[in-house]
Short mmCIF file of C-alpha atoms and ligand atoms in Angstrom, two decimals:
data_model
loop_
_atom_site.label_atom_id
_atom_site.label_comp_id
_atom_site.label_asym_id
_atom_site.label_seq_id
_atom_site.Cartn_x
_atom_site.Cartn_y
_atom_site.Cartn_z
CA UNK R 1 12.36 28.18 -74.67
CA UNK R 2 13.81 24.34 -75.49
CA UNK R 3 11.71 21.47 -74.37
CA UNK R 4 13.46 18.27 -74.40
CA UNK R 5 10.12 16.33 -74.64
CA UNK R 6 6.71 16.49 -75.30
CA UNK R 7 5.44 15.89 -71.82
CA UNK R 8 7.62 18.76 -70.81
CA UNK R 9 5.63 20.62 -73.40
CA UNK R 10 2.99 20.00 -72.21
CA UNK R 11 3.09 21.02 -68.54
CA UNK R 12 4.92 24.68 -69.37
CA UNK R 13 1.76 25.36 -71.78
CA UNK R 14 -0.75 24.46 -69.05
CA UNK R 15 1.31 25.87 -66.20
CA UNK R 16 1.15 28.88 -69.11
CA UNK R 17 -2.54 28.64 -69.45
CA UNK R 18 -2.94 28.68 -65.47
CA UNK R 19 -1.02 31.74 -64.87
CA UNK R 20 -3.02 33.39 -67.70
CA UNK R 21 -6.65 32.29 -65.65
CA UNK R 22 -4.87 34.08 -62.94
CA UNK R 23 -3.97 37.21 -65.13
CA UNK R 24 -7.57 37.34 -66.07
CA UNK R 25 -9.45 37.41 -62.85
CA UNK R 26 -6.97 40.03 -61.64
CA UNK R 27 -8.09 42.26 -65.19
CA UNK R 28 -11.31 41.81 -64.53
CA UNK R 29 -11.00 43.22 -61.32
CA UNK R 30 -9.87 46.08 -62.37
CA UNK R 31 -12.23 46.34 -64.67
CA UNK R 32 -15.13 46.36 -63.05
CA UNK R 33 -17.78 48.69 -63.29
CA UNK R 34 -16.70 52.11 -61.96
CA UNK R 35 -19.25 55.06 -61.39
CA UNK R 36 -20.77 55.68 -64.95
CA UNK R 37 -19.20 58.42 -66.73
CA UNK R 38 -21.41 61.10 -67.69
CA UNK R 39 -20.51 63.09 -70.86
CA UNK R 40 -17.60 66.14 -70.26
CA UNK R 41 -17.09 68.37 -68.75
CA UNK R 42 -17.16 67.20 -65.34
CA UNK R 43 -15.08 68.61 -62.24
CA UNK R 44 -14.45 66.42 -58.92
CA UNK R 45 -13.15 67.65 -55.48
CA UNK R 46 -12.31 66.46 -51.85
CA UNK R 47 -14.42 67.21 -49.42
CA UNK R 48 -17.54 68.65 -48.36
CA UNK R 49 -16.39 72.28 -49.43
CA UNK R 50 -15.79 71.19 -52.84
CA UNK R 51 -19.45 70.94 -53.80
CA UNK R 52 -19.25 75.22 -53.74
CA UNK R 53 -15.99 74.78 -55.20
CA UNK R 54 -17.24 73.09 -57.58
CA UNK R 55 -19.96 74.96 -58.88
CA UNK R 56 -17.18 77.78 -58.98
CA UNK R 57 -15.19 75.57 -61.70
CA UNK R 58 -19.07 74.15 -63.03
CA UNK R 59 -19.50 78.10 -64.42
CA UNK R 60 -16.69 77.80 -66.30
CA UNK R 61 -16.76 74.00 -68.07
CA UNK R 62 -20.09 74.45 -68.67
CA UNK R 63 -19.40 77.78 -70.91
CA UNK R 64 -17.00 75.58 -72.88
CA UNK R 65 -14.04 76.84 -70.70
CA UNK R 66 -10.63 75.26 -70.58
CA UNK R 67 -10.44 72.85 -67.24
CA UNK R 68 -7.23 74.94 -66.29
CA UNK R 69 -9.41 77.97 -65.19
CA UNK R 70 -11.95 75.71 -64.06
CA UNK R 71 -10.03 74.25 -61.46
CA UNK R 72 -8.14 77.54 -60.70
CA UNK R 73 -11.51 79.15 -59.77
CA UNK R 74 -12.63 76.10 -57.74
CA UNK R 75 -9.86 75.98 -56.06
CA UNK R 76 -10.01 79.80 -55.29
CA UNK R 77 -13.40 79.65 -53.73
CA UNK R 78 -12.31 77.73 -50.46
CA UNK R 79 -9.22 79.52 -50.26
CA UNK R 80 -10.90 82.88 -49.42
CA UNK R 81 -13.87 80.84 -47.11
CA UNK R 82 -12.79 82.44 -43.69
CA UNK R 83 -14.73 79.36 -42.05
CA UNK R 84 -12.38 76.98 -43.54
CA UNK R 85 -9.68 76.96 -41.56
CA UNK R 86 -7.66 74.39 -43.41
CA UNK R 87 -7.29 76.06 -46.65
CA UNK R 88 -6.28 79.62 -48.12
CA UNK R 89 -6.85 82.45 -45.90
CA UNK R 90 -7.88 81.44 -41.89
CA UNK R 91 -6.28 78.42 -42.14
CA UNK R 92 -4.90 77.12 -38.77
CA UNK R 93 -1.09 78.19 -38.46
CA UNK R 94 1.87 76.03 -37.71
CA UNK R 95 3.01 75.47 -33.99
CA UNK R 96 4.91 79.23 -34.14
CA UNK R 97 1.66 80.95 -35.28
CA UNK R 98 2.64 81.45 -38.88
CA UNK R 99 -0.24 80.92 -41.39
CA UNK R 100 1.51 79.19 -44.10
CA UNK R 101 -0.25 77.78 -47.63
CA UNK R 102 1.06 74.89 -49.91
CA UNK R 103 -0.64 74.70 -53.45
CA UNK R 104 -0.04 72.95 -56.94
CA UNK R 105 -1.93 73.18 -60.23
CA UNK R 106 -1.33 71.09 -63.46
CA UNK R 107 -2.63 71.81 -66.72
CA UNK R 108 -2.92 69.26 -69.72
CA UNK R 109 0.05 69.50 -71.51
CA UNK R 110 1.80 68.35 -68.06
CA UNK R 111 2.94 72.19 -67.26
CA UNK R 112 2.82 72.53 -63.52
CA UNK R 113 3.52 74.84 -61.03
CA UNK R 114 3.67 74.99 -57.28
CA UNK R 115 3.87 77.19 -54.18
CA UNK R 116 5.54 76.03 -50.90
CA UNK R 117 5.53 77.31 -47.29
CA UNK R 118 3.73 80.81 -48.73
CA UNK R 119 2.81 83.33 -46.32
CA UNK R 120 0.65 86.50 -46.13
CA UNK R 121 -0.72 86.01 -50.08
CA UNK R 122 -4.32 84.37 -49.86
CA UNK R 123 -4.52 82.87 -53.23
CA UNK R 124 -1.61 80.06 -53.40
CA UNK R 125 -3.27 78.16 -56.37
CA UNK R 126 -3.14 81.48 -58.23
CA UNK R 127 0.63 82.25 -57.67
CA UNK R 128 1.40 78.41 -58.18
CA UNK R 129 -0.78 79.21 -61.71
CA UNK R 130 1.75 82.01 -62.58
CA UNK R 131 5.21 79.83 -61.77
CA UNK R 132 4.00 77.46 -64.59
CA UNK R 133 2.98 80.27 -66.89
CA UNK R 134 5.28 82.61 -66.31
CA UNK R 135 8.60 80.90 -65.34
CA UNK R 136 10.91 78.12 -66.24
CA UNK R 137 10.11 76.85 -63.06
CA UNK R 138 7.93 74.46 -61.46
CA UNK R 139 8.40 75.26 -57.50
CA UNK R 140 8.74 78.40 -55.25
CA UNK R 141 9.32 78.17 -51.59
CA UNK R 142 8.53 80.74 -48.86
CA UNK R 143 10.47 83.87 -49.02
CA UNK R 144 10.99 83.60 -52.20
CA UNK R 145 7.51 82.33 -53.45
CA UNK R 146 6.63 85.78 -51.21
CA UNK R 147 8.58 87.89 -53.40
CA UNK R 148 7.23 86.53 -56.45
CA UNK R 149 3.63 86.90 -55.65
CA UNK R 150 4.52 90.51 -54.51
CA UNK R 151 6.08 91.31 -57.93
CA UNK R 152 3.20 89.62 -60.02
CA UNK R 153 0.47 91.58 -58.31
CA UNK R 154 -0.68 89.98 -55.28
CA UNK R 155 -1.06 91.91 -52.23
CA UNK R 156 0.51 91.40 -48.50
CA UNK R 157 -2.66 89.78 -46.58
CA UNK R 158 -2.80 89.26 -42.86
CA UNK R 159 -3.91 85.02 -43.11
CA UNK R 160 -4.17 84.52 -39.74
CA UNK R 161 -8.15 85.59 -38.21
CA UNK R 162 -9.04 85.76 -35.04
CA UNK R 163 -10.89 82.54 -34.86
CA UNK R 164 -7.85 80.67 -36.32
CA UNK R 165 -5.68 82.74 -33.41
CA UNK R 166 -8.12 81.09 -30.96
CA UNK R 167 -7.53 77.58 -31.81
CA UNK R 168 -3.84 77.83 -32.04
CA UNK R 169 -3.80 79.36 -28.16
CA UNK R 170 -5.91 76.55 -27.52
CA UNK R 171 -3.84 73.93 -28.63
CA UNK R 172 -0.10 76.14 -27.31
CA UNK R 173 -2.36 75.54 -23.64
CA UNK R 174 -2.83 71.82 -23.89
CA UNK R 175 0.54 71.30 -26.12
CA UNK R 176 2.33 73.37 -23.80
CA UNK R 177 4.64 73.85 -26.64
CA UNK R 178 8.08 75.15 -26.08
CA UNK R 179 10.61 75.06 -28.91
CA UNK R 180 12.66 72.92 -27.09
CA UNK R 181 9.77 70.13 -26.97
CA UNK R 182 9.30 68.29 -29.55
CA UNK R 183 5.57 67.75 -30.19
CA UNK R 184 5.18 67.16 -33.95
CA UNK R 185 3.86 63.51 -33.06
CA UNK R 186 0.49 65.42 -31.58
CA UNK R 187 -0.03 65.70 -35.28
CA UNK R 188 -0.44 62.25 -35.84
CA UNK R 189 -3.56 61.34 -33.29
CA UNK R 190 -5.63 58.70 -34.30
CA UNK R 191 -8.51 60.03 -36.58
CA UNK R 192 -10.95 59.65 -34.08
CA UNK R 193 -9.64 61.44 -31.21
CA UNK R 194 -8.58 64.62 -32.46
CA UNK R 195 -10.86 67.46 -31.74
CA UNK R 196 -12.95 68.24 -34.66
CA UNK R 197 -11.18 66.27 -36.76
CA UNK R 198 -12.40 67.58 -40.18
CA UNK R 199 -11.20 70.89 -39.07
CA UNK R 200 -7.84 70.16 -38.33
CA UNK R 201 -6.28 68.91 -41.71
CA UNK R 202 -8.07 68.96 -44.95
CA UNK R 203 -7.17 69.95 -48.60
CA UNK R 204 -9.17 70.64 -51.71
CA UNK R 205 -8.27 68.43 -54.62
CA UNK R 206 -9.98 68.93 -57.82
CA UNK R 207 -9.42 67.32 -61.31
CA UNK R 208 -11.47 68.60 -64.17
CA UNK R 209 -12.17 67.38 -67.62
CA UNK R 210 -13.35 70.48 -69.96
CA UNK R 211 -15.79 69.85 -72.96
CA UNK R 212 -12.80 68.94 -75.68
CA UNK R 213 -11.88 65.83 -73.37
CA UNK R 214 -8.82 68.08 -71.74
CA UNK R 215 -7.96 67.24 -68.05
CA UNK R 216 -6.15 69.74 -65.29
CA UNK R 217 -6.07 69.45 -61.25
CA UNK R 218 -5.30 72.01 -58.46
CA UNK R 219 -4.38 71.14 -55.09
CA UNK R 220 -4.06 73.61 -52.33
CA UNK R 221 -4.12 74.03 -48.27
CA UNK R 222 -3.08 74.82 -44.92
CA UNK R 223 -1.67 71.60 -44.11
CA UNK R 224 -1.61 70.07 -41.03
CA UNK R 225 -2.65 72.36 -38.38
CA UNK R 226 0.29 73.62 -35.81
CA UNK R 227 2.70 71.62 -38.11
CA UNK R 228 6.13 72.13 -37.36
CA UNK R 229 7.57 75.13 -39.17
CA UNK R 230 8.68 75.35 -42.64
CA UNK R 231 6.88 71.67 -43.05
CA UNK R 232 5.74 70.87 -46.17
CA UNK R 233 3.22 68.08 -47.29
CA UNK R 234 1.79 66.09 -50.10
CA UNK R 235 -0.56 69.30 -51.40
CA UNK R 236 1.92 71.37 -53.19
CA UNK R 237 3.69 68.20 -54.43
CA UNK R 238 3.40 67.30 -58.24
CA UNK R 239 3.22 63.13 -58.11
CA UNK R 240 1.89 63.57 -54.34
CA UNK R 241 -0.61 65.66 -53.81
CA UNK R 242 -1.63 65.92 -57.36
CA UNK R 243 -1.11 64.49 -61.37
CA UNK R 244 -2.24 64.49 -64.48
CA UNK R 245 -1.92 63.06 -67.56
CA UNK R 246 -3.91 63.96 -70.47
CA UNK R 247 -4.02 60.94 -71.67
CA UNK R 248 -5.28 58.51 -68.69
CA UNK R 249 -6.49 60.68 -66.36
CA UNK R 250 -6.00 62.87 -62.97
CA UNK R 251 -5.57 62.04 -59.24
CA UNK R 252 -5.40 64.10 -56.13
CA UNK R 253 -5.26 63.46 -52.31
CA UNK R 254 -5.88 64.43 -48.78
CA UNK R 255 -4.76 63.35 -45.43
CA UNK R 256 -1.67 62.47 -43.34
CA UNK R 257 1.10 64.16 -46.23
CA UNK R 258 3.87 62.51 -45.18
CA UNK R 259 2.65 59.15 -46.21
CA UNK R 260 1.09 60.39 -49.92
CA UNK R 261 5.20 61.77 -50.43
CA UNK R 262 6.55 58.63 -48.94
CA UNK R 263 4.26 56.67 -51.66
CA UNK R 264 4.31 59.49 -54.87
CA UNK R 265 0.58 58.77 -54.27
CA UNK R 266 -1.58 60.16 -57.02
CA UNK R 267 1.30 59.51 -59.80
CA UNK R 268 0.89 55.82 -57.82
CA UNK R 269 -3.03 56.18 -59.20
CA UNK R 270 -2.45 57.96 -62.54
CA UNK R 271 0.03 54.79 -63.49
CA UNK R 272 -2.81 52.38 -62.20
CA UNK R 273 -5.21 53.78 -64.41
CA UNK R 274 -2.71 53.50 -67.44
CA UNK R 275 -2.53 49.86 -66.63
CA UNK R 276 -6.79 49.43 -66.82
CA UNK R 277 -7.65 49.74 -63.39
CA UNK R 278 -10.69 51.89 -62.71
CA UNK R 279 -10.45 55.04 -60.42
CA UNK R 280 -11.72 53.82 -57.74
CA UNK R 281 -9.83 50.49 -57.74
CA UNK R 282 -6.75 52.59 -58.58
CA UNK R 283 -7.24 54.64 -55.11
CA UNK R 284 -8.07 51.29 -53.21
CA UNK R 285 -4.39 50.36 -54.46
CA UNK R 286 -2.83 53.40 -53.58
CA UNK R 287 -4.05 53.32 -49.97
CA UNK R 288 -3.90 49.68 -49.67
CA UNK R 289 0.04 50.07 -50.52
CA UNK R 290 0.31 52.71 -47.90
CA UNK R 291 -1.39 50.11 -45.25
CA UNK R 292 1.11 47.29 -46.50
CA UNK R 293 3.85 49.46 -45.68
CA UNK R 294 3.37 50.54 -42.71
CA UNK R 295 -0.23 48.42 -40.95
CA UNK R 296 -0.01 49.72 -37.68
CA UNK R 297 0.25 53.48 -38.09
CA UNK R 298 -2.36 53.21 -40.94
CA UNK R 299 -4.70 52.09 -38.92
CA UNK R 300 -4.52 55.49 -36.50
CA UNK R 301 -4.37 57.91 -39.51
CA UNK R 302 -6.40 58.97 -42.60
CA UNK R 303 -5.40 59.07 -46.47
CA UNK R 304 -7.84 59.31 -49.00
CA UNK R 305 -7.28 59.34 -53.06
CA UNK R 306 -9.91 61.07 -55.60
CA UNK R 307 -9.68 60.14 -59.61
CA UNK R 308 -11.34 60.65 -62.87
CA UNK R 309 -9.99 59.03 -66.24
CA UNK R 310 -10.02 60.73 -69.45
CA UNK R 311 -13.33 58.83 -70.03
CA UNK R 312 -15.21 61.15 -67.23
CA UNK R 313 -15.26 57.87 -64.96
CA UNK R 314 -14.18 59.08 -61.22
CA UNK R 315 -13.59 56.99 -57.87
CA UNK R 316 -12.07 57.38 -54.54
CA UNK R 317 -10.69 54.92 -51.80
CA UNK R 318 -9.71 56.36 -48.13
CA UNK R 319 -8.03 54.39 -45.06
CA UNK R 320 -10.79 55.54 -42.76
CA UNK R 321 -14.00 56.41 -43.20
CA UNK R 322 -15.40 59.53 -43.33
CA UNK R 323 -13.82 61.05 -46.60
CA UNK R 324 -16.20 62.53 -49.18
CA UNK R 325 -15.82 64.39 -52.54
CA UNK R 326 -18.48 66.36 -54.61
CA UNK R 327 -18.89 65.39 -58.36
CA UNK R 328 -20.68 68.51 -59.96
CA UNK R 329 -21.39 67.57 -64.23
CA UNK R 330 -24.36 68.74 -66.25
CA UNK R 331 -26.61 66.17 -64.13
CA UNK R 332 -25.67 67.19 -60.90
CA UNK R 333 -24.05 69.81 -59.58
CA UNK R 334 -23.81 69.18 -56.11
CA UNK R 335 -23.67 65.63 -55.80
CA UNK R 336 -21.55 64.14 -52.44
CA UNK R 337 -20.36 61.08 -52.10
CA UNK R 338 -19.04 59.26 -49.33
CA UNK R 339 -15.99 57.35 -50.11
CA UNK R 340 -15.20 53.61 -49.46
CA UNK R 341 -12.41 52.93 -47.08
CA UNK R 342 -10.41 49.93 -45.33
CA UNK R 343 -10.98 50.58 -41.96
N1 LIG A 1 -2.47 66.53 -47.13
C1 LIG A 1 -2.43 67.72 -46.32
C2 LIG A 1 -1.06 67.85 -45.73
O1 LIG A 1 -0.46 66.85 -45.36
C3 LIG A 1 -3.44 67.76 -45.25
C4 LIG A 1 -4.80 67.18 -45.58
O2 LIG A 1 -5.19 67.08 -46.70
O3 LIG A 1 -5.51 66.77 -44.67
O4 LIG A 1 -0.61 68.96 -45.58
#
């Protein structure tokens, strides 16, 4: 830059010097103190249900196993849980009845795989494991995801129990569905006024990071309960519902899908933590981008990020209260923690 005098010097270098105080403050931000990190391995998951989950994956780091089974085996314990009815097996079906499962699973060398709209197999995270292992591809859908799973092994399972059966006739009495009507906005009730809220949606997310300092994640659910069929959400999503880099670190996410796509959420938190922002201050970003987009329906729905950087460090932000996660290293293995949130 040309400055035709010395007083002109003068005010771009402190205008300069300004905008670097201002650069500053916004690093240390960032910066600041996230939850210790406790030596690896270490595993993190959403929810209440991932402190069993995580003691599933725990058996595995702590043996010096690689954080790609870890996470596989965490992720397989709610899946087969017939109380959880928003993951795996029981899960509540879509508005036609239809039990359908949405999973992803990324390993450290950034192989992925993922499972779509799967029905009658009970272990999505498993046949989303064997697309990235034993195909070119990252991402079977439905019929054809069925076939696959068929041909690798898997046996036909009947998904749909009779307690999830109950709950969908409850809801076809009061949604008085038809396929005519359209009633996918019932899906989108604010937080606090749909019945049993924790039941309706939830996924498990789950980054680990083994003893040699590799990371992985798994992601896998029922998705919204009495979606519309064939819908698909952020869970089986690589950039959405799930990513990791080996390098910086691993993200995951729960909540209202459709928003996490709209806003390539956890890549959104991955590329945060590149840039130096803590986990958790990476999540409060994430979810404080979704608010900016869109204030008013943010405020009636929930979203909630989990992290942990290649340093073991882990954080989580959520639009509404009410989200936990389990942390499970050679501390604790059944620690929960409630997560901060905007609203
Ligand atoms: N994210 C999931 C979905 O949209 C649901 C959830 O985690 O609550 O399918």
């Amino acid at each position: 830059m040309l400055f035709r005098s010395r007083r002109q010097f003068l005010k771009a270098s402190s205008l300069g010097l300004s905008l670097l105080a201002v650069d500053r403050s916004a690093l240390a931000r960032r910066l600041a103190p996230s939850n210790p990190a406790p030596a690896s391995p270490i595993v993190i998951s959403t929810w209440d249900f991932g402190i069993p989950a995580n003691q599933a994956a725990w058996k595995i780091l702590s043996q010096g196993g690689r954080a790609l089974d870890a996470v596989e085996a965490g992720a397989r314990v709610p899946e087969a849980d017939l109380n959880n009815h928003s993951v795996g097996r029981a899960g509540y079906p879509d508005r036609d009845g239809h039990v359908t499962l949405d999973a992803c699973i990324m390993d450290e060398k950034g192989n992925c795989g993922a499972v779509a709209a799967l029905e009658n197999i009970d272990h999505p995270i498993s046949v989303a494991r064997l697309v990235m292992e034993k195909t070119p591809h990252v991402f079977l859908a439905g019929e054809g995801a069925m076939q696959f799973a068929l041909e690798n092994g898997f046996k036909k399972t009947k998904l749909l129990t009779p307690d999830s059966e109950k709950a969908w006739r409850e809801w076809l009495k009061e949604a008085k569905y038809k396929p005519t009507i359209n009633v996918e906005n019932k899906l989108y009730q604010p937080v606090d006024k749909l019945p049993g809220n924790k039941l309706n949606h939830d996924t498990i997310g789950m980054i680990a990071l083994d003893a040699k300092g590799n990371l992985a994640g798994a992601c896998t659910t029922s998705g919204m309960a009495f979606k519309l069929h064939g819908r698909v959400g952020d869970s089986p999503i690589i950039g959405a519902g799930l990513y990791i880099d080996n390098e910086v670190g691993g993200a995951t996410s729960t909540g209202v899908g459709e928003e996490v796509i709209r806003n390539v959420g956890s890549f959104l938190v991955v590329e945060l933590m590149r840039q130096g922002y803590t986990p958790e201050a990476a999540c409060k970003a994430a979810v404080q981008r979704i608010i900016d987009k869109k204030p008013a329906k943010a405020k009636e729905i929930q979203v909630g990020f989990l992290a942990l950087n290649k340093k073991g460090e882990y954080g989580a932000y959520a639009i509404q209260g009410g989200f936990s996660y389990a942390v499970c290293h050679a501390q604790k293995q059944d620690l929960l923690i409630k997560s901060k949130s905007s609203y």
